[in-house]
Coordinates of C-alpha atoms in Angstrom, one line a residue:
X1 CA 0.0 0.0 0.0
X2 CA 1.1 3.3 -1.1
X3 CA 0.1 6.4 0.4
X4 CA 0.6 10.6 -0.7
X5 CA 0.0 13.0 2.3
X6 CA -1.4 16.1 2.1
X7 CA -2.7 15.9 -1.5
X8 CA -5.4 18.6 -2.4
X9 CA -8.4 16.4 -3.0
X10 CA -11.1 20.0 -3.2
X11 CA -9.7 23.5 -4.0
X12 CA -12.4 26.2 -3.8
X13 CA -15.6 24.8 -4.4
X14 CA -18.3 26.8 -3.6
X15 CA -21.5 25.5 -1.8
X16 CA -25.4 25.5 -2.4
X17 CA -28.7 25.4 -0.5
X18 CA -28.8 21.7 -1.5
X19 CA -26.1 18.8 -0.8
X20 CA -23.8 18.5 -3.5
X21 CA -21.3 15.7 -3.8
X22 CA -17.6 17.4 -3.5
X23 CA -15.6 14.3 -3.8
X24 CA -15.7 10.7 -4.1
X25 CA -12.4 8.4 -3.8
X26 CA -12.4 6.2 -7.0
X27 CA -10.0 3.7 -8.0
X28 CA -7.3 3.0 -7.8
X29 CA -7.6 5.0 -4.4
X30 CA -8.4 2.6 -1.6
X31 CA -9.0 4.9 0.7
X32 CA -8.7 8.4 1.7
X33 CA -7.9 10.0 5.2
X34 CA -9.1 13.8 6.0
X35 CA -5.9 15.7 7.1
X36 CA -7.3 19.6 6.9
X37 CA -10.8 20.9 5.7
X38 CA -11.7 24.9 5.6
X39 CA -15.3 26.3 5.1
X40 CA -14.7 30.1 3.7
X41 CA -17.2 32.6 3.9
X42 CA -16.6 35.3 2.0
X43 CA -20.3 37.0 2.2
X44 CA -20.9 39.7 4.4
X45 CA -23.4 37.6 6.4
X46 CA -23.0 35.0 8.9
X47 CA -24.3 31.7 7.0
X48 CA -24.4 27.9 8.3
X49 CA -23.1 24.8 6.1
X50 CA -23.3 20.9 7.0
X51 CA -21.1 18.2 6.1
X52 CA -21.3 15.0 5.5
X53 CA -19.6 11.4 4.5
X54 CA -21.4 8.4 2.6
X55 CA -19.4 5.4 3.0
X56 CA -21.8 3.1 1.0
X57 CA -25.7 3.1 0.8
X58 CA -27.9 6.0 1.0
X59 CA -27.3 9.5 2.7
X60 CA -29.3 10.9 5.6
X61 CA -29.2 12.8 8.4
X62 CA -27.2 10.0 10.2
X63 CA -23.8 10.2 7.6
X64 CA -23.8 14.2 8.8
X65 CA -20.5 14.7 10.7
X66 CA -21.8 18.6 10.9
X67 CA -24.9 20.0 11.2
X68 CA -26.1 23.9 10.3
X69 CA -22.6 25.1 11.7
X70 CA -22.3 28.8 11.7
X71 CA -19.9 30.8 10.2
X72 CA -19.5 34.4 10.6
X73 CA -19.2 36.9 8.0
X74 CA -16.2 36.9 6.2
X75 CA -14.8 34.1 8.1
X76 CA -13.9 30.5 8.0
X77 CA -14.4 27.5 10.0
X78 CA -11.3 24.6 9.8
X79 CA -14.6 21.8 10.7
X80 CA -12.0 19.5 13.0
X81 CA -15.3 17.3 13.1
X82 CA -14.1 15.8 9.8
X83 CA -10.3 15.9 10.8
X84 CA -8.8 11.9 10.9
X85 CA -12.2 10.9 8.8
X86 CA -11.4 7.8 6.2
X87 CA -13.3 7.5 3.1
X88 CA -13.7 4.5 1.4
X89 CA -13.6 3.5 -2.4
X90 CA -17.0 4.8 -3.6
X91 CA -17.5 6.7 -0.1
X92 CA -18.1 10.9 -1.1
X93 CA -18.2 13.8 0.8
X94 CA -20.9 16.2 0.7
X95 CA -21.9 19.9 1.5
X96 CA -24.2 22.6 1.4
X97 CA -24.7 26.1 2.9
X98 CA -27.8 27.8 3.9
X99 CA -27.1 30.5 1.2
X100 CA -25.6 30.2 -2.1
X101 CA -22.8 32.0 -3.2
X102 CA -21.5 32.6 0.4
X103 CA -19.1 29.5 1.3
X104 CA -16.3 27.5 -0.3
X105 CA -14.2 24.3 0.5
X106 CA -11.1 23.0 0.5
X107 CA -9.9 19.4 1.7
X108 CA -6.2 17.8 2.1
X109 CA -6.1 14.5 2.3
X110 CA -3.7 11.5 2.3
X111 CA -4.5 9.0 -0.5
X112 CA -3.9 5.5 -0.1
X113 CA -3.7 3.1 -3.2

């Protein structure tokens, strides 16, 4: 097993009102570990956003790892909730914000093939 840390797996995506998938690990990644996240606002408003990880089946409220977390305006939120987190081959990561145009995401992560 070989493994890359600190590979940028999302660079700036920005969020909607609805869960989006961000990433998924696909082959020939076995697995993925969460080594730094940051949620940006960059609205003048405070907003919330929720995170959450699908390892295999169907999402819902019990894959959420965050939950309407606020964020103030203009700043950012490093979500250590999701810190150490593995991911699984076909497992994603999902988002969303309670405004659009308001928050991005970027996630390091060590790969593992």
């Amino acid at each position: 097993m070989a493994s890359s840390p600190l590979t940028p797996i999302v660079s700036a995506i920005g969020l909607t009102t609805t869960w989006a998938t961000v990433y998924t690990v696909s082959q020939p990644l076995t697995k993925v570990g969460i080594d730094a996240v940051v949620f940006n606002n960059y609205s003048s408003n405070n907003v919330t956003f929720s995170a959450r990880i699908v390892q295999v089946g169907t999402a819902g409220v019990l894959n959420e790892i965050i939950t309407d977390k606020n964020i103030r305006a203009e700043g950012n939120d490093l979500a250590p909730a999701m810190i150490g987190q593995s991911v699984v081959t076909g497992g994603v990561v999902q988002v969303k914000a309670s405004a659009n145009d308001s928050v991005s995401v970027s996630i390091t992560g060590t790969t593992f093939t």
